[in-house]
PDB file of C-alpha atoms in Angstrom:
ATOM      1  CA  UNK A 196       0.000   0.000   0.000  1.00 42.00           C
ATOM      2  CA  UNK A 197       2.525   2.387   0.973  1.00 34.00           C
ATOM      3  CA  UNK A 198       4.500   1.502  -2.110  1.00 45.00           C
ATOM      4  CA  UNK A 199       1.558   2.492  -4.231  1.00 35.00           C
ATOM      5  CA  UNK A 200       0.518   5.722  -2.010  1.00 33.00           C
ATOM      6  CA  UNK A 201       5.012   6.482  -2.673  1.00 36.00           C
ATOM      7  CA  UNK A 202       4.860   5.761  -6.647  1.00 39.00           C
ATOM      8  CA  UNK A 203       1.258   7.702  -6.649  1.00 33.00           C
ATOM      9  CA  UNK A 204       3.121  10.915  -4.847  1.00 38.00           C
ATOM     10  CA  UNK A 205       6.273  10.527  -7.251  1.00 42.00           C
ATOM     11  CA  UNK A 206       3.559  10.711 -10.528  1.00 39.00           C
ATOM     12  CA  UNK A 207       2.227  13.818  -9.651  1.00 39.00           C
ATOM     13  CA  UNK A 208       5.123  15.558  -8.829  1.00 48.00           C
ATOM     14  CA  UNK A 209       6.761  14.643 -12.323  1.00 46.00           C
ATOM     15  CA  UNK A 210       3.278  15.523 -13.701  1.00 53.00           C
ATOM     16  CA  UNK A 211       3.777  19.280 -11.720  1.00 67.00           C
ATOM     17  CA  UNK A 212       7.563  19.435 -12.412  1.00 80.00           C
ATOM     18  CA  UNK A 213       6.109  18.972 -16.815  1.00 91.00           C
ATOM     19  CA  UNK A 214       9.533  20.379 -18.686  1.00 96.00           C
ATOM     20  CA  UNK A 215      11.703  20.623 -15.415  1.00 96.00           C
ATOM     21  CA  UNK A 216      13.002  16.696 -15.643  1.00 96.00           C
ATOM     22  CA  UNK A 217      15.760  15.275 -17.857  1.00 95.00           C
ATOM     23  CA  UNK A 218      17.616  18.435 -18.735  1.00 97.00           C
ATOM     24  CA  UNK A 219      21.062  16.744 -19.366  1.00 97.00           C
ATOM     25  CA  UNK A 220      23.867  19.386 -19.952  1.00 98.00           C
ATOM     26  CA  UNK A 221      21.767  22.360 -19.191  1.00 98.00           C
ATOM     27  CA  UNK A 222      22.737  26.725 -19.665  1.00 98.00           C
ATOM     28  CA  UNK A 223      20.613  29.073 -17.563  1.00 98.00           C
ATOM     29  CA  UNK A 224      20.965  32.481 -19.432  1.00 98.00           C
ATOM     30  CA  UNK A 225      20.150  36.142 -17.758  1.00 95.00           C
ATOM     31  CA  UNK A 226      19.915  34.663 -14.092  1.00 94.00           C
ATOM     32  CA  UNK A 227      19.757  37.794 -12.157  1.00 89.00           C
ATOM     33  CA  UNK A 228      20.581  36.601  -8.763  1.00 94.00           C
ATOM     34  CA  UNK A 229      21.346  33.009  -9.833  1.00 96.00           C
ATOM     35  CA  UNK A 230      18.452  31.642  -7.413  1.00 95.00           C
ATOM     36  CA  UNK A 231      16.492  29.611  -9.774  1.00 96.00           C
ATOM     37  CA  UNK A 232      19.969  27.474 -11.015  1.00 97.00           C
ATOM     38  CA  UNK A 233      20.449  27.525  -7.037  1.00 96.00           C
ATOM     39  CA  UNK A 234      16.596  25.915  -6.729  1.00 96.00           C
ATOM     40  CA  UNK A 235      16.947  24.036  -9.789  1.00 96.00           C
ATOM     41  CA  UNK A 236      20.102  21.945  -9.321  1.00 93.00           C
ATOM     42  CA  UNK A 237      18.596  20.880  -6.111  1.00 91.00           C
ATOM     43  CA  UNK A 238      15.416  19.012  -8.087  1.00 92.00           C
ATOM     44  CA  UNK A 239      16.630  15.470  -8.344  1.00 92.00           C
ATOM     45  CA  UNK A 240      14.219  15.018 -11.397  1.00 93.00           C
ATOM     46  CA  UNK A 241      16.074  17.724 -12.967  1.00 95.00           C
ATOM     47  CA  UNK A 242      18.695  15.193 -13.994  1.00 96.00           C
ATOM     48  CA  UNK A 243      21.951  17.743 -14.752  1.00 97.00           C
ATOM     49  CA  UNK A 244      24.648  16.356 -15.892  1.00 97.00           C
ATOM     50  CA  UNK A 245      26.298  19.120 -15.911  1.00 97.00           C
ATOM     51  CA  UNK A 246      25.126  23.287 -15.564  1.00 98.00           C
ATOM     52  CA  UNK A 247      26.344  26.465 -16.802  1.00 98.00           C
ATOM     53  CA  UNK A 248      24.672  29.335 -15.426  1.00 98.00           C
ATOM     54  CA  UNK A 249      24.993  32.874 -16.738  1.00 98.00           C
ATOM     55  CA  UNK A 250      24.162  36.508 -16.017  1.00 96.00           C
ATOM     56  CA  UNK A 251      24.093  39.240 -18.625  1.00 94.00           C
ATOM     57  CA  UNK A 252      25.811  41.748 -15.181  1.00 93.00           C
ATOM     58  CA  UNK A 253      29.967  41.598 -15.541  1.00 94.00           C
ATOM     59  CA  UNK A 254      30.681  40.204 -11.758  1.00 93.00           C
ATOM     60  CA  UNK A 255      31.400  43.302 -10.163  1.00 93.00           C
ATOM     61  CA  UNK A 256      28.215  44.702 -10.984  1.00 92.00           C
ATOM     62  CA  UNK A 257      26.199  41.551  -9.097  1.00 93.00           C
ATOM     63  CA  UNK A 258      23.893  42.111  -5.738  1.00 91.00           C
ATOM     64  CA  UNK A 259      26.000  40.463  -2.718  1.00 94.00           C
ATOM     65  CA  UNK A 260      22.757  37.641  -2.871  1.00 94.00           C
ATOM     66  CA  UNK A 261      23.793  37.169  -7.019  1.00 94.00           C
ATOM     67  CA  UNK A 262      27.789  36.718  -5.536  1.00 96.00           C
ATOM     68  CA  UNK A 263      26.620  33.892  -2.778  1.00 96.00           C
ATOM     69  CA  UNK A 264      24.294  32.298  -5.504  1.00 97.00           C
ATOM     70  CA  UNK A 265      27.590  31.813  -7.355  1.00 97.00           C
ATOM     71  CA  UNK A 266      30.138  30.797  -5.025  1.00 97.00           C
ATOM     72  CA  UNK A 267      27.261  28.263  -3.653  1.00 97.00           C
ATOM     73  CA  UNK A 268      26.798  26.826  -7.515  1.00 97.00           C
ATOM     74  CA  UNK A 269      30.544  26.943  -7.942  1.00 97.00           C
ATOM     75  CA  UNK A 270      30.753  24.411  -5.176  1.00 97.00           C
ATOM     76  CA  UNK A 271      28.688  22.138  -6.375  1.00 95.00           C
ATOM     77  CA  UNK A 272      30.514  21.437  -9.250  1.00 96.00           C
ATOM     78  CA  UNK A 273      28.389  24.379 -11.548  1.00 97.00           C
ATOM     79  CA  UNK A 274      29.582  26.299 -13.962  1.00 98.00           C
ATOM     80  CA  UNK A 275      29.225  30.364 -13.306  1.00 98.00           C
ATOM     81  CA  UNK A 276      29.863  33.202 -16.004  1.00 98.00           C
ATOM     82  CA  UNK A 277      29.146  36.816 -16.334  1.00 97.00           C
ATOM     83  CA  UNK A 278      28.684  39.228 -18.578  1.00 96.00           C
ATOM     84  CA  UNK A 279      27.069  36.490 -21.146  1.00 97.00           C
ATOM     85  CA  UNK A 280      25.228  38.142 -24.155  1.00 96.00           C
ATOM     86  CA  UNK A 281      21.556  35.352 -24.639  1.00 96.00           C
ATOM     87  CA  UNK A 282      21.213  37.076 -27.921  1.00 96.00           C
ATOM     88  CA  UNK A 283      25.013  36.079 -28.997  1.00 96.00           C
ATOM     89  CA  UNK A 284      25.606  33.154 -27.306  1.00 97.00           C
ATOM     90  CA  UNK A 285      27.999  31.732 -30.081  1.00 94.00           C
ATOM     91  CA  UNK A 286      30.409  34.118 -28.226  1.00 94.00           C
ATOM     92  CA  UNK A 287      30.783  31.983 -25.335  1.00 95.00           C
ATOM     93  CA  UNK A 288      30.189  28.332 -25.873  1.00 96.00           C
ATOM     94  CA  UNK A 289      31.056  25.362 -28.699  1.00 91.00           C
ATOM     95  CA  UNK A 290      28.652  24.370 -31.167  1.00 92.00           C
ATOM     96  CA  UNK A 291      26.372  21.547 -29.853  1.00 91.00           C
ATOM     97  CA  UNK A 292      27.334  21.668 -26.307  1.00 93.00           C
ATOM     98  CA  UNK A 293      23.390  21.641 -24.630  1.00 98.00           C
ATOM     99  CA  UNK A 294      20.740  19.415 -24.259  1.00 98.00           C
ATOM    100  CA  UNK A 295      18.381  22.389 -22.348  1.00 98.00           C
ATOM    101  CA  UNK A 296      19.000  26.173 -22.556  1.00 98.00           C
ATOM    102  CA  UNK A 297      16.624  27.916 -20.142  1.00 98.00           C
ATOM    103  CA  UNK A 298      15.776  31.776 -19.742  1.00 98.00           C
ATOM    104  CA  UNK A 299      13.368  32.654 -16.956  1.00 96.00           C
ATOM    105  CA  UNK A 300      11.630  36.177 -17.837  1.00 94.00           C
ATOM    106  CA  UNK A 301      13.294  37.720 -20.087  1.00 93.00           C
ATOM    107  CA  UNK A 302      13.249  41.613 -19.789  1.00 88.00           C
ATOM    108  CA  UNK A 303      15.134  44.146 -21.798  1.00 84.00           C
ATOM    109  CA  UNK A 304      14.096  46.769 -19.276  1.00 70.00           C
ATOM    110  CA  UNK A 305      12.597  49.192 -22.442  1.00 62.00           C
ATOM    111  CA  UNK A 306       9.853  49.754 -24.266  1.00 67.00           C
ATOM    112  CA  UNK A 307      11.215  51.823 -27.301  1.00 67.00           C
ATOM    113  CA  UNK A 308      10.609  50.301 -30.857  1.00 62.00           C
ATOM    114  CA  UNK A 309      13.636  47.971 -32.344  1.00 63.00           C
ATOM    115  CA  UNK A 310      12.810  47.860 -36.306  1.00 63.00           C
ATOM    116  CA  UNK A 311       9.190  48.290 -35.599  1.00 65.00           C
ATOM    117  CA  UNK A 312       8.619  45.790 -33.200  1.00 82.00           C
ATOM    118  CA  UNK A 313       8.479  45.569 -29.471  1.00 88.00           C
ATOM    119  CA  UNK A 314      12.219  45.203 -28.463  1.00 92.00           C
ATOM    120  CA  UNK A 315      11.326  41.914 -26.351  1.00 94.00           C
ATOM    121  CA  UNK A 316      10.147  40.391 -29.341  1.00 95.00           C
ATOM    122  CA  UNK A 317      13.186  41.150 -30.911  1.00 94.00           C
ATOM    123  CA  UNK A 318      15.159  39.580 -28.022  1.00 95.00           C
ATOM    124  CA  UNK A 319      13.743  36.502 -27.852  1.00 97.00           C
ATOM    125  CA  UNK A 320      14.309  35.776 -32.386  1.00 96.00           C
ATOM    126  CA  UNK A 321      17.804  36.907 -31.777  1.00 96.00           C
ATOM    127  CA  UNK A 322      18.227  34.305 -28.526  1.00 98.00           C
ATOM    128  CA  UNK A 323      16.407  31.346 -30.372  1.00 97.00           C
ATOM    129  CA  UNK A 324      18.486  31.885 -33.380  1.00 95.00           C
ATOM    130  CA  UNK A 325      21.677  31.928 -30.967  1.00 96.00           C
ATOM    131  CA  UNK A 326      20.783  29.004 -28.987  1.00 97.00           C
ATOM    132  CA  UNK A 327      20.237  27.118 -32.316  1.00 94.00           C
ATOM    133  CA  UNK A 328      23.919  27.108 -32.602  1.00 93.00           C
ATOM    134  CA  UNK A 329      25.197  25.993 -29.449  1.00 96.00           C
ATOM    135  CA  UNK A 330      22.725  22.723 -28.722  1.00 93.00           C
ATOM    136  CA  UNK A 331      22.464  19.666 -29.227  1.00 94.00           C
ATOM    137  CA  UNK A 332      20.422  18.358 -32.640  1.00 88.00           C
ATOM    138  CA  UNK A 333      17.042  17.004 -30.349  1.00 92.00           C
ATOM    139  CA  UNK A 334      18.103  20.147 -27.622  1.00 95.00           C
ATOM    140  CA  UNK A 335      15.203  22.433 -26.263  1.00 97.00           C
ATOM    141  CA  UNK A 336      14.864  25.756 -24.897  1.00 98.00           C
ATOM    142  CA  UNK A 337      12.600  26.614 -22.412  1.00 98.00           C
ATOM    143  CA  UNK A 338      11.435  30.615 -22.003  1.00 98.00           C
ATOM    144  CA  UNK A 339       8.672  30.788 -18.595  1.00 97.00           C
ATOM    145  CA  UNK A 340       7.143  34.376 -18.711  1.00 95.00           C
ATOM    146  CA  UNK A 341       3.534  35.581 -16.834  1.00 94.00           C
ATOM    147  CA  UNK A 342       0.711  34.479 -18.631  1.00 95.00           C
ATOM    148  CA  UNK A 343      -1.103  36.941 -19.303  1.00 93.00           C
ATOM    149  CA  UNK A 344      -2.673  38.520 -23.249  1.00 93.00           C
ATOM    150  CA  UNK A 345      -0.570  41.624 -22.353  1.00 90.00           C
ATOM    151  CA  UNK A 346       2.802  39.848 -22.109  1.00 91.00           C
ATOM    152  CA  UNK A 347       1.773  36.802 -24.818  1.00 93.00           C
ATOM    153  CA  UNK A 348       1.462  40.431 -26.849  1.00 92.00           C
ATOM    154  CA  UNK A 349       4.738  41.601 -26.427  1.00 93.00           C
ATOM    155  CA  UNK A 350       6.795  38.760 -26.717  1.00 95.00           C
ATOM    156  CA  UNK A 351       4.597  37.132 -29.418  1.00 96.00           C
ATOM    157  CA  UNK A 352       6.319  33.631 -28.521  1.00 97.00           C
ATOM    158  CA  UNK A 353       4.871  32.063 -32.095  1.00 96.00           C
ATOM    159  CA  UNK A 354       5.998  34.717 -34.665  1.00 96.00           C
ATOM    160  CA  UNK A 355       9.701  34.007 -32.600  1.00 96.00           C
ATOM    161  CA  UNK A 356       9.725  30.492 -32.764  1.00 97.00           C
ATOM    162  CA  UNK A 357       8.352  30.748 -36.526  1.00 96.00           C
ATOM    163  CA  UNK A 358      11.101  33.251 -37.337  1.00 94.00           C
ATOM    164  CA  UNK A 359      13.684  31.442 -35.978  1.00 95.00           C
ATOM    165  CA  UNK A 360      12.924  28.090 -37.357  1.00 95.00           C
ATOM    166  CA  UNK A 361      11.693  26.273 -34.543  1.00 97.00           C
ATOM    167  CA  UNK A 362       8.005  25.376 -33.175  1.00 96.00           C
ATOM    168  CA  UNK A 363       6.402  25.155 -29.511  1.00 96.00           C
ATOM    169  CA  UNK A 364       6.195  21.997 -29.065  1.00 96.00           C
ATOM    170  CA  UNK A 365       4.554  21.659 -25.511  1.00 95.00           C
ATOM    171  CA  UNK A 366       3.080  24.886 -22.634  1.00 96.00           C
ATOM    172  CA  UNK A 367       3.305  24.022 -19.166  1.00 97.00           C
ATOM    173  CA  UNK A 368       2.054  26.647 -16.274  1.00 96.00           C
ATOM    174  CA  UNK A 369       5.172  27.212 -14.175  1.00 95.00           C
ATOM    175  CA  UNK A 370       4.653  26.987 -10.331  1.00 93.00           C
ATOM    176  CA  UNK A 371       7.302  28.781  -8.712  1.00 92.00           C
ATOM    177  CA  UNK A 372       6.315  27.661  -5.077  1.00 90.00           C
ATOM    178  CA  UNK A 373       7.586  24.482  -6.507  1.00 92.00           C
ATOM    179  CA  UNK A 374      11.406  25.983  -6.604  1.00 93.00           C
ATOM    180  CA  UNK A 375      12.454  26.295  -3.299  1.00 90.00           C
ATOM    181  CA  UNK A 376      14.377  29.808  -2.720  1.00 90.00           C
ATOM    182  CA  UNK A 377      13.389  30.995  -6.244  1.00 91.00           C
ATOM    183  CA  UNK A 378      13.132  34.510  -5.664  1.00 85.00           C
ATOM    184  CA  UNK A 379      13.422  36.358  -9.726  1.00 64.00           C
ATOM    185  CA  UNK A 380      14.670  39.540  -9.799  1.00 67.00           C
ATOM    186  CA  UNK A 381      15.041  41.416 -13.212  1.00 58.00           C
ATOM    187  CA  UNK A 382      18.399  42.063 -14.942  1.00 56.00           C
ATOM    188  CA  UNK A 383      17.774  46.034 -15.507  1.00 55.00           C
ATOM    189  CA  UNK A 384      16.501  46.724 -11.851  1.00 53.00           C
ATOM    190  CA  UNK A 385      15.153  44.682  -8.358  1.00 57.00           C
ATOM    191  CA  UNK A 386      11.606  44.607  -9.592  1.00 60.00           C
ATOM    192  CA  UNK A 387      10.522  40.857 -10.017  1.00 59.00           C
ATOM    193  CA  UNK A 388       8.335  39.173 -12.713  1.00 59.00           C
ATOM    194  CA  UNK A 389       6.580  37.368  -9.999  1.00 62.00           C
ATOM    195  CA  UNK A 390       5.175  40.441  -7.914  1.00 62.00           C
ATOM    196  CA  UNK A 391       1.460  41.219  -9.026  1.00 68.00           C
ATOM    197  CA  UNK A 392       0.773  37.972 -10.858  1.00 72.00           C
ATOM    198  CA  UNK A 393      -0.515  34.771 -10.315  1.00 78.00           C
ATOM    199  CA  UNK A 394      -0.421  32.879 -13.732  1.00 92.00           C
ATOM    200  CA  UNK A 395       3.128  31.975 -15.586  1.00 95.00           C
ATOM    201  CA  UNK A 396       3.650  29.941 -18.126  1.00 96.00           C
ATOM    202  CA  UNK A 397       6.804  27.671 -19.611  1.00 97.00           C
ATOM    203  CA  UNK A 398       7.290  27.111 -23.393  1.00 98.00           C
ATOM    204  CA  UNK A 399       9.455  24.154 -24.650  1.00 98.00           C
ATOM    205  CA  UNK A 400      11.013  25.175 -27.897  1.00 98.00           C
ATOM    206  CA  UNK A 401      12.230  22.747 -30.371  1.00 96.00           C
ATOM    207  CA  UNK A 402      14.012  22.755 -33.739  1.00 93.00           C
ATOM    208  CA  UNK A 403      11.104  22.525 -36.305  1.00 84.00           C
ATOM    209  CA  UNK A 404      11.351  19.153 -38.077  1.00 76.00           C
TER     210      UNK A 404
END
């Protein structure tokens, strides 16, 4: 019985966990404070072989939580860089290095025009057509941003995915009570995606086929 009621308990956390499990070789791009790698290398259904996680701030520019993040990761065997570009990733890493590349709200911090679209939009083509270069053939990217029609609007996750070559291929809400010391905090200031909303969602990208 208790085996059942144990196996019954590990389903439905997989189930709640959706694109968190299996991640392999995994990249973590514009991690403000570096909590959710912190929170995410601690999920044993994560299954990381091995993490690289990366903030768009140069290290002396980093909050003192960012800098304990880091030296915490770096301890556990992790990966840490700074001052990584997500729309030029080709800078940093070898071709066909990553199962999973994840980017958890991604924020320019502006809302001026970039060639007559919304400059998040923008963003998000130019990282998808980055990260095509530096994972693995069957490798996925996962973007989680508030789900909402206002932010669907501005980052327009389809036209990206369309432009870039690849397709959604699954949309999982994203839980963050389920990432213990996950506390998001945007690149550009201390604001976080998480304060005034309720509803987020995950996309898993894939090369279109």
């Amino acid at each position: 019985m208790f085996d059942v009621i144990g196996q019954t308990v590990k389903a439905f956390s997989q189930i709640r966990l959706g694109p968190w499990q299996n991640l392999g070789d995994t990249l973590l791009v514009g991690e403000g404070n570096l909590s959710f790698a912190k929170s995410l290398l601690s999920q044993p259904a994560a299954q990381i072989t091995h993490m690289t996680a990366t903030t768009y701030e140069k290290e002396r520019n980093l909050s003192d939580e960012a800098q304990q993040n880091a030296s915490l990761l770096q301890r556990y065997g992790a990966l840490v860089m700074h001052g990584v570009d997500a729309t030029h990733l080709e800078r940093s890493f070898r071709p066909y290095e990553f199962d999973t590349i994840i980017f958890q709200f991604p924020n320019v911090g502006s809302r001026k025009a970039k060639y007559g679209q919304n400059p998040d939009h923008i963003m998000i083509r130019k990282f998808l057509h980055s990260a095509e270069r530096i994972f693995k053939p069957d490798g996925k990217v996962l973007i989680t941003a508030v789900d909402s029609p206002h932010y669907q609007g501005v980052f327009r996750f389809d036209d990206a995915a369309k432009f870039a070559g690849y397709e959604i291929t699954e949309t999982w809400p994203f839980d963050p009570s389920l990432f213990s010391g996950y506390a998001h905090t945007n690149t550009n200031d201390e604001d976080s995606a998480l304060d005034g909303h309720s509803r987020f969602v995950t996309h898993v990208f894939g090369i279109k086929t």
